[in-house]
Each structure stands twice: as structure tokens, then as C-alpha cells.
Amino acid sequence: SQTIHQWPATLVQPVGSPLSLECTVEGTSNPNLYWYRQAAGRGLQLLFYSVGIGQISSEVPQNLSASRPQDRQFILSSKKLLLSDSGFYLCAWLSGQGLNYGYTFGSGTRLTVV
Amino acid sequence: AQSVTQLDSHVSVSEGTPVLLRCNYSSSYSPSLFWYVQHPNKGLQLLLKYTSAATLVKGINGFEAEFKKSETSFHLTKPSAHMSDAAEYFCVGGATNKLIFGTGTLLAVQP
């Protein structure tokens, strides 16, 4: 079966500390993968997407980076967190074709930078 | 350029009354459109999706949406609200490899 895993579910980190959020998918190959962020009181914003290993597209300039070291692994990172990095981070995977086309989301990571 | 606009940031209805959450889109191509729901402290759940097979789309939990090309709209409706429908709803559009999210509508259901 096709599934998507994202961890951790919650994270509290001090300002200036590094960040690593991981997302993995199962049951598919060469998926399109995405990182979104939902800041408090705002909608979801696309941060990065990847159509293959080592291929990363950045949508907005920010304090974050993404990497895709393996086909089914997508990592969101930061060297030094800022307070403004707090939010709800979602990994998503585009799957299927035709009527089965759609996005599947991970369960999300709630990051609080203190 | 693509865009998705949710016209109301907050909607409040009484239990048992109809729900209408409005969404307008702009796209140069025939879009794929989705409605997602996010309950507090939970992930996004797909309610329904439009992919050009039928203009009236039925989703889970009694929700449906109608794609109206002339009005560039994809409003979400439900005949009778339930307390468990209280959540944030996102209209989402995508015609390429990327999804564009609306800013969300917070639905409150009063007893």
C-alpha cells in the first residue's frame, strides 16, 4: 500500500539551533514530493518541491533548505532556526493519474521555536 | 499565473443549517481543484477533488462542490451542518506540479 510518514509530530527548539524534519513515502517510485508550512493564522505556503533525487525547487526565500537524498525521502533542514520558523510543516506526495490523481499529506510537524 | 481565493476567513452556522464555503480560482489551464479539511491538531484530509470528469463532485461526510467555469468558482456545500464539521477548510488548485492553497476558511458550528 502507498503511505507517507512524517516525523516528529511535535518539536520545540531554541532559536539558533538546527532543524531536520524527515518525510518518507512507501509503495511508489519517483514521486513528486512537497514541503508546505502553515504559519499561525495563515494558509498553507509551498516551501519546496522535488521531482526526483537531488532535484529541489525553492518557492520562497527563507531560512530553510530541503534535500532529497533518496527517491522516497525528503528532508527539510535549517542550520539556525529563527522565531519566525515556528509553524505547522506538512510533507505531501503527488500520486496517481486521472481520477486517482491527488495529493496525500503526512500528519504534519508542529514546530515551536523558543 | 494561478491563484486560489477563499472569500471568507470565518463562517459560522447553526447545527442543521446549510454550509457554503466559497472559493474562486484563476488558472490559464484547466485546473485540478480540491477541498481539504484540517481539524485541530490533525493533518489535512481530502474531502473531494475535481479533475474534469464531472462538474458536480461529491465528497466524504456529505460535502459536495460544483465546478463553474463561467464563474471560476468551486464552492463547497453541505445541506446540514454537524458539530463535527467545525474545522478549517482549504480550497486548493493545481494545474502543474504545484498546489496553490487558499488562505483557509474557519467553520464554526453553533449548537
PDB file of C-alpha atoms in Angstrom:
ATOM      1  CA  SER A   1       0.000   0.000   0.000  1.00  0.00           C
ATOM      2  CA  GLN A   2       1.019   3.604  -0.510  1.00  0.00           C
ATOM      3  CA  THR A   3       1.741   5.579   2.633  1.00  0.00           C
ATOM      4  CA  ILE A   4       3.584   8.687   3.712  1.00  0.00           C
ATOM      5  CA  HIS A   5       5.408   9.088   7.008  1.00  0.00           C
ATOM      6  CA  GLN A   6       6.483  12.329   8.612  1.00  0.00           C
ATOM      7  CA  TRP A   7       8.235  12.872  11.913  1.00  0.00           C
ATOM      8  CA  PRO A   8       8.472  14.123  14.532  1.00  0.00           C
ATOM      9  CA  ALA A   9       4.886  15.153  15.270  1.00  0.00           C
ATOM     10  CA  THR A  10       5.859  17.993  17.584  1.00  0.00           C
ATOM     11  CA  LEU A  11       9.147  19.762  18.189  1.00  0.00           C
ATOM     12  CA  VAL A  12      10.267  22.585  20.448  1.00  0.00           C
ATOM     13  CA  GLN A  13      13.623  24.055  19.522  1.00  0.00           C
ATOM     14  CA  PRO A  14      15.590  27.082  20.764  1.00  0.00           C
ATOM     15  CA  VAL A  15      16.446  29.953  18.453  1.00  0.00           C
ATOM     16  CA  GLY A  16      19.712  29.313  16.658  1.00  0.00           C
ATOM     17  CA  SER A  17      19.508  25.527  16.859  1.00  0.00           C
ATOM     18  CA  PRO A  18      19.482  23.280  13.764  1.00  0.00           C
ATOM     19  CA  LEU A  19      16.429  21.545  12.339  1.00  0.00           C
ATOM     20  CA  SER A  20      15.847  18.325  10.469  1.00  0.00           C
ATOM     21  CA  LEU A  21      12.376  17.091   9.533  1.00  0.00           C
ATOM     22  CA  GLU A  22      12.069  13.878   7.589  1.00  0.00           C
ATOM     23  CA  CYS A  23       9.408  12.583   5.242  1.00  0.00           C
ATOM     24  CA  THR A  24       9.347   9.188   3.584  1.00  0.00           C
ATOM     25  CA  VAL A  25       6.884   7.513   1.249  1.00  0.00           C
ATOM     26  CA  GLU A  26       6.210   3.843   0.667  1.00  0.00           C
ATOM     27  CA  GLY A  27       4.621   1.933  -2.140  1.00  0.00           C
ATOM     28  CA  THR A  28       5.646   4.135  -5.020  1.00  0.00           C
ATOM     29  CA  SER A  29       8.676   5.168  -7.022  1.00  0.00           C
ATOM     30  CA  ASN A  30       9.851   8.539  -8.300  1.00  0.00           C
ATOM     31  CA  PRO A  31       7.121  10.520  -6.524  1.00  0.00           C
ATOM     32  CA  ASN A  32       6.776  14.297  -6.604  1.00  0.00           C
ATOM     33  CA  LEU A  33       7.309  15.441  -3.033  1.00  0.00           C
ATOM     34  CA  TYR A  34       6.481  18.760  -1.344  1.00  0.00           C
ATOM     35  CA  TRP A  35       7.084  20.679   1.860  1.00  0.00           C
ATOM     36  CA  TYR A  36       4.419  23.140   2.999  1.00  0.00           C
ATOM     37  CA  ARG A  37       4.269  25.409   6.018  1.00  0.00           C
ATOM     38  CA  GLN A  38       1.234  26.787   7.776  1.00  0.00           C
ATOM     39  CA  ALA A  39       2.047  29.741   9.991  1.00  0.00           C
ATOM     40  CA  ALA A  40      -0.416  30.682  12.735  1.00  0.00           C
ATOM     41  CA  GLY A  41      -3.479  32.415  11.273  1.00  0.00           C
ATOM     42  CA  ARG A  42      -2.335  31.904   7.703  1.00  0.00           C
ATOM     43  CA  GLY A  43      -2.862  29.445   4.917  1.00  0.00           C
ATOM     44  CA  LEU A  44      -0.502  26.802   3.649  1.00  0.00           C
ATOM     45  CA  GLN A  45       2.545  28.022   1.787  1.00  0.00           C
ATOM     46  CA  LEU A  46       4.600  25.887  -0.560  1.00  0.00           C
ATOM     47  CA  LEU A  47       8.247  25.901   0.537  1.00  0.00           C
ATOM     48  CA  PHE A  48       9.966  23.314  -1.648  1.00  0.00           C
ATOM     49  CA  TYR A  49       9.132  20.631  -4.146  1.00  0.00           C
ATOM     50  CA  SER A  50      11.122  17.864  -5.714  1.00  0.00           C
ATOM     51  CA  VAL A  51      10.502  15.817  -8.846  1.00  0.00           C
ATOM     52  CA  GLY A  52      13.463  13.480  -8.323  1.00  0.00           C
ATOM     53  CA  ILE A  53      16.617  12.661  -6.391  1.00  0.00           C
ATOM     54  CA  GLY A  54      18.764  15.754  -5.897  1.00  0.00           C
ATOM     55  CA  GLN A  55      16.194  17.982  -7.645  1.00  0.00           C
ATOM     56  CA  ILE A  56      14.877  20.723  -5.367  1.00  0.00           C
ATOM     57  CA  SER A  57      12.840  23.767  -6.305  1.00  0.00           C
ATOM     58  CA  SER A  58      12.503  26.562  -3.788  1.00  0.00           C
ATOM     59  CA  GLU A  59       9.386  28.665  -3.865  1.00  0.00           C
ATOM     60  CA  VAL A  60      10.199  31.361  -1.322  1.00  0.00           C
ATOM     61  CA  PRO A  61      13.460  32.731   0.076  1.00  0.00           C
ATOM     62  CA  GLN A  62      13.851  31.724   3.684  1.00  0.00           C
ATOM     63  CA  ASN A  63      15.970  30.260   6.404  1.00  0.00           C
ATOM     64  CA  LEU A  64      15.251  26.699   5.338  1.00  0.00           C
ATOM     65  CA  SER A  65      16.640  24.208   2.849  1.00  0.00           C
ATOM     66  CA  ALA A  66      15.499  20.869   1.506  1.00  0.00           C
ATOM     67  CA  SER A  67      17.233  17.774   0.243  1.00  0.00           C
ATOM     68  CA  ARG A  68      16.228  14.563  -1.455  1.00  0.00           C
ATOM     69  CA  PRO A  69      18.990  12.029  -0.835  1.00  0.00           C
ATOM     70  CA  GLN A  70      16.868   9.045  -1.859  1.00  0.00           C
ATOM     71  CA  ASP A  71      13.915   8.543  -4.171  1.00  0.00           C
ATOM     72  CA  ARG A  72      11.388   8.245  -1.350  1.00  0.00           C
ATOM     73  CA  GLN A  73      12.986  10.542   1.216  1.00  0.00           C
ATOM     74  CA  PHE A  74      12.555  14.299   1.510  1.00  0.00           C
ATOM     75  CA  ILE A  75      14.246  16.290   4.275  1.00  0.00           C
ATOM     76  CA  LEU A  76      13.622  19.827   5.471  1.00  0.00           C
ATOM     77  CA  SER A  77      16.526  21.476   7.290  1.00  0.00           C
ATOM     78  CA  SER A  78      17.788  24.640   8.854  1.00  0.00           C
ATOM     79  CA  LYS A  79      21.231  25.481  10.202  1.00  0.00           C
ATOM     80  CA  LYS A  80      19.914  28.121  12.634  1.00  0.00           C
ATOM     81  CA  LEU A  81      16.260  28.431  13.495  1.00  0.00           C
ATOM     82  CA  LEU A  82      14.512  31.774  13.795  1.00  0.00           C
ATOM     83  CA  LEU A  83      11.410  32.562  15.820  1.00  0.00           C
ATOM     84  CA  SER A  84       9.562  33.115  12.551  1.00  0.00           C
ATOM     85  CA  ASP A  85      10.216  29.494  11.571  1.00  0.00           C
ATOM     86  CA  SER A  86       7.532  28.365  14.024  1.00  0.00           C
ATOM     87  CA  GLY A  87       4.580  26.755  12.337  1.00  0.00           C
ATOM     88  CA  PHE A  88       2.982  23.571  11.122  1.00  0.00           C
ATOM     89  CA  TYR A  89       5.017  21.775   8.470  1.00  0.00           C
ATOM     90  CA  LEU A  90       3.445  19.313   6.088  1.00  0.00           C
ATOM     91  CA  CYS A  91       5.051  16.902   3.684  1.00  0.00           C
ATOM     92  CA  ALA A  92       2.934  15.939   0.686  1.00  0.00           C
ATOM     93  CA  TRP A  93       3.160  13.487  -2.165  1.00  0.00           C
ATOM     94  CA  LEU A  94       1.518  13.715  -5.554  1.00  0.00           C
ATOM     95  CA  SER A  95       0.267  10.340  -6.622  1.00  0.00           C
ATOM     96  CA  GLY A  96      -1.958   8.664  -9.143  1.00  0.00           C
ATOM     97  CA  GLN A  97      -3.277   9.566 -12.541  1.00  0.00           C
ATOM     98  CA  GLY A  98      -6.629  10.630 -13.944  1.00  0.00           C
ATOM     99  CA  LEU A  99      -9.428  10.231 -11.432  1.00  0.00           C
ATOM    100  CA  ASN A 100      -6.969   8.868  -8.889  1.00  0.00           C
ATOM    101  CA  TYR A 101      -4.776  11.934  -9.141  1.00  0.00           C
ATOM    102  CA  GLY A 102      -4.321  13.663  -5.858  1.00  0.00           C
ATOM    103  CA  TYR A 103      -2.122  14.784  -3.068  1.00  0.00           C
ATOM    104  CA  THR A 104      -1.544  12.802   0.071  1.00  0.00           C
ATOM    105  CA  PHE A 105      -0.316  14.645   3.135  1.00  0.00           C
ATOM    106  CA  GLY A 106       1.749  13.483   6.066  1.00  0.00           C
ATOM    107  CA  SER A 107       0.394  14.042   9.539  1.00  0.00           C
ATOM    108  CA  GLY A 108       2.484  17.176   9.996  1.00  0.00           C
ATOM    109  CA  THR A 109       5.096  18.512  12.405  1.00  0.00           C
ATOM    110  CA  ARG A 110       4.224  21.314  14.772  1.00  0.00           C
ATOM    111  CA  LEU A 111       7.442  23.290  15.308  1.00  0.00           C
ATOM    112  CA  THR A 112       7.732  25.857  18.066  1.00  0.00           C
ATOM    113  CA  VAL A 113      10.890  27.932  18.149  1.00  0.00           C
ATOM    114  CA  VAL A 114      11.513  29.459  21.570  1.00  0.00           C
TER     115      VAL A 114
ATOM    116  CA  ALA B   1      -0.439  32.767 -13.066  1.00  0.00           C
ATOM    117  CA  GLN B   2      -2.553  30.565 -10.875  1.00  0.00           C
ATOM    118  CA  SER B   3      -4.365  31.731  -7.773  1.00  0.00           C
ATOM    119  CA  VAL B   4      -6.948  30.440  -5.358  1.00  0.00           C
ATOM    120  CA  THR B   5      -9.077  32.815  -3.303  1.00  0.00           C
ATOM    121  CA  GLN B   6     -11.228  31.804  -0.367  1.00  0.00           C
ATOM    122  CA  LEU B   7     -13.658  34.635   0.096  1.00  0.00           C
ATOM    123  CA  ASP B   8     -14.407  34.150   3.794  1.00  0.00           C
ATOM    124  CA  SER B   9     -11.846  33.665   6.541  1.00  0.00           C
ATOM    125  CA  HIS B  10     -14.562  32.718   9.079  1.00  0.00           C
ATOM    126  CA  VAL B  11     -18.021  31.215   8.614  1.00  0.00           C
ATOM    127  CA  SER B  12     -20.427  30.468  11.445  1.00  0.00           C
ATOM    128  CA  VAL B  13     -23.562  28.356  11.025  1.00  0.00           C
ATOM    129  CA  SER B  14     -26.048  26.687  13.317  1.00  0.00           C
ATOM    130  CA  GLU B  15     -26.176  22.928  13.537  1.00  0.00           C
ATOM    131  CA  GLY B  16     -28.600  21.534  10.975  1.00  0.00           C
ATOM    132  CA  THR B  17     -28.379  24.528   8.625  1.00  0.00           C
ATOM    133  CA  PRO B  18     -26.642  24.568   5.232  1.00  0.00           C
ATOM    134  CA  VAL B  19     -22.930  25.235   4.807  1.00  0.00           C
ATOM    135  CA  LEU B  20     -21.433  27.300   1.981  1.00  0.00           C
ATOM    136  CA  LEU B  21     -17.686  27.872   1.780  1.00  0.00           C
ATOM    137  CA  ARG B  22     -16.677  29.961  -1.190  1.00  0.00           C
ATOM    138  CA  CYS B  23     -13.656  29.535  -3.434  1.00  0.00           C
ATOM    139  CA  ASN B  24     -12.635  31.238  -6.666  1.00  0.00           C
ATOM    140  CA  TYR B  25      -9.705  30.228  -8.788  1.00  0.00           C
ATOM    141  CA  SER B  26      -7.666  31.672 -11.591  1.00  0.00           C
ATOM    142  CA  SER B  27      -5.724  29.471 -13.956  1.00  0.00           C
ATOM    143  CA  SER B  28      -4.500  29.569 -17.517  1.00  0.00           C
ATOM    144  CA  TYR B  29      -5.103  25.861 -17.820  1.00  0.00           C
ATOM    145  CA  SER B  30      -7.921  23.504 -16.955  1.00  0.00           C
ATOM    146  CA  PRO B  31      -7.281  23.173 -13.234  1.00  0.00           C
ATOM    147  CA  SER B  32      -7.485  20.319 -10.786  1.00  0.00           C
ATOM    148  CA  LEU B  33      -9.316  21.573  -7.709  1.00  0.00           C
ATOM    149  CA  PHE B  34      -9.534  20.111  -4.235  1.00  0.00           C
ATOM    150  CA  TRP B  35     -11.106  20.785  -0.888  1.00  0.00           C
ATOM    151  CA  TYR B  36      -9.223  19.690   2.220  1.00  0.00           C
ATOM    152  CA  VAL B  37     -10.288  19.836   5.845  1.00  0.00           C
ATOM    153  CA  GLN B  38      -7.996  20.225   8.829  1.00  0.00           C
ATOM    154  CA  HIS B  39      -9.328  19.512  12.293  1.00  0.00           C
ATOM    155  CA  PRO B  40      -7.464  20.972  15.272  1.00  0.00           C
ATOM    156  CA  ASN B  41      -4.046  19.384  15.790  1.00  0.00           C
ATOM    157  CA  LYS B  42      -4.611  16.945  12.951  1.00  0.00           C
ATOM    158  CA  GLY B  43      -3.340  16.606   9.408  1.00  0.00           C
ATOM    159  CA  LEU B  44      -5.078  17.528   6.194  1.00  0.00           C
ATOM    160  CA  GLN B  45      -7.813  15.256   4.952  1.00  0.00           C
ATOM    161  CA  LEU B  46      -9.093  15.233   1.371  1.00  0.00           C
ATOM    162  CA  LEU B  47     -12.820  15.970   1.150  1.00  0.00           C
ATOM    163  CA  LEU B  48     -13.222  15.887  -2.611  1.00  0.00           C
ATOM    164  CA  LYS B  49     -11.499  16.677  -5.875  1.00  0.00           C
ATOM    165  CA  TYR B  50     -12.408  17.892  -9.331  1.00  0.00           C
ATOM    166  CA  THR B  51     -10.423  16.558 -12.272  1.00  0.00           C
ATOM    167  CA  SER B  52     -12.760  17.415 -15.202  1.00  0.00           C
ATOM    168  CA  ALA B  53     -14.745  14.163 -15.153  1.00  0.00           C
ATOM    169  CA  ALA B  54     -17.897  15.803 -13.713  1.00  0.00           C
ATOM    170  CA  THR B  55     -18.675  19.354 -12.662  1.00  0.00           C
ATOM    171  CA  LEU B  56     -20.584  18.314  -9.523  1.00  0.00           C
ATOM    172  CA  VAL B  57     -18.296  16.438  -7.200  1.00  0.00           C
ATOM    173  CA  LYS B  58     -19.455  14.521  -4.167  1.00  0.00           C
ATOM    174  CA  GLY B  59     -17.078  14.014  -1.282  1.00  0.00           C
ATOM    175  CA  ILE B  60     -16.967  12.485   2.142  1.00  0.00           C
ATOM    176  CA  ASN B  61     -19.177  13.412   5.106  1.00  0.00           C
ATOM    177  CA  GLY B  62     -21.963  14.777   2.894  1.00  0.00           C
ATOM    178  CA  PHE B  63     -19.926  17.562   1.304  1.00  0.00           C
ATOM    179  CA  GLU B  64     -20.055  18.408  -2.366  1.00  0.00           C
ATOM    180  CA  ALA B  65     -18.694  21.090  -4.663  1.00  0.00           C
ATOM    181  CA  GLU B  66     -19.616  22.328  -8.106  1.00  0.00           C
ATOM    182  CA  PHE B  67     -17.089  23.493 -10.654  1.00  0.00           C
ATOM    183  CA  LYS B  68     -18.452  26.523 -12.535  1.00  0.00           C
ATOM    184  CA  LYS B  69     -16.090  27.582 -15.258  1.00  0.00           C
ATOM    185  CA  SER B  70     -18.098  30.691 -16.190  1.00  0.00           C
ATOM    186  CA  GLU B  71     -17.836  31.946 -12.613  1.00  0.00           C
ATOM    187  CA  THR B  72     -14.358  30.464 -11.949  1.00  0.00           C
ATOM    188  CA  SER B  73     -15.775  29.091  -8.735  1.00  0.00           C
ATOM    189  CA  PHE B  74     -15.575  25.842  -6.781  1.00  0.00           C
ATOM    190  CA  HIS B  75     -17.753  26.425  -3.735  1.00  0.00           C
ATOM    191  CA  LEU B  76     -18.096  23.751  -1.052  1.00  0.00           C
ATOM    192  CA  THR B  77     -21.565  22.972   0.276  1.00  0.00           C
ATOM    193  CA  LYS B  78     -23.311  20.683   2.721  1.00  0.00           C
ATOM    194  CA  PRO B  79     -27.081  20.587   3.254  1.00  0.00           C
ATOM    195  CA  SER B  80     -26.980  20.231   7.025  1.00  0.00           C
ATOM    196  CA  ALA B  81     -24.066  21.127   9.293  1.00  0.00           C
ATOM    197  CA  HIS B  82     -22.961  18.849  12.096  1.00  0.00           C
ATOM    198  CA  MET B  83     -20.952  19.825  15.140  1.00  0.00           C
ATOM    199  CA  SER B  84     -18.114  17.606  13.948  1.00  0.00           C
ATOM    200  CA  ASP B  85     -17.798  19.742  10.798  1.00  0.00           C
ATOM    201  CA  ALA B  86     -16.162  22.527  12.809  1.00  0.00           C
ATOM    202  CA  ALA B  87     -12.656  22.789  11.323  1.00  0.00           C
ATOM    203  CA  GLU B  88     -10.561  24.748   8.880  1.00  0.00           C
ATOM    204  CA  TYR B  89     -11.218  24.168   5.191  1.00  0.00           C
ATOM    205  CA  PHE B  90      -8.766  24.752   2.380  1.00  0.00           C
ATOM    206  CA  CYS B  91      -9.565  25.187  -1.290  1.00  0.00           C
ATOM    207  CA  VAL B  92      -6.620  24.032  -3.350  1.00  0.00           C
ATOM    208  CA  GLY B  93      -5.856  24.317  -7.011  1.00  0.00           C
ATOM    209  CA  GLY B  94      -3.184  22.845  -9.204  1.00  0.00           C
ATOM    210  CA  ALA B  95      -2.588  22.704 -12.929  1.00  0.00           C
ATOM    211  CA  THR B  96       1.087  21.869 -12.919  1.00  0.00           C
ATOM    212  CA  ASN B  97       3.325  20.083 -10.445  1.00  0.00           C
ATOM    213  CA  LYS B  98       2.425  22.545  -7.712  1.00  0.00           C
ATOM    214  CA  LEU B  99      -0.537  23.082  -5.459  1.00  0.00           C
ATOM    215  CA  ILE B 100      -1.802  26.540  -4.650  1.00  0.00           C
ATOM    216  CA  PHE B 101      -3.617  26.786  -1.331  1.00  0.00           C
ATOM    217  CA  GLY B 102      -6.291  29.248  -0.407  1.00  0.00           C
ATOM    218  CA  THR B 103      -5.831  31.004   2.927  1.00  0.00           C
ATOM    219  CA  GLY B 104      -8.442  28.803   4.567  1.00  0.00           C
ATOM    220  CA  THR B 105     -11.935  29.236   5.999  1.00  0.00           C
ATOM    221  CA  LEU B 106     -12.577  28.504   9.648  1.00  0.00           C
ATOM    222  CA  LEU B 107     -16.010  26.945  10.023  1.00  0.00           C
ATOM    223  CA  ALA B 108     -17.739  27.263  13.388  1.00  0.00           C
ATOM    224  CA  VAL B 109     -20.898  25.262  14.080  1.00  0.00           C
ATOM    225  CA  GLN B 110     -23.163  26.584  16.807  1.00  0.00           C
ATOM    226  CA  PRO B 111     -25.472  24.231  18.731  1.00  0.00           C
TER     227      PRO B 111
END
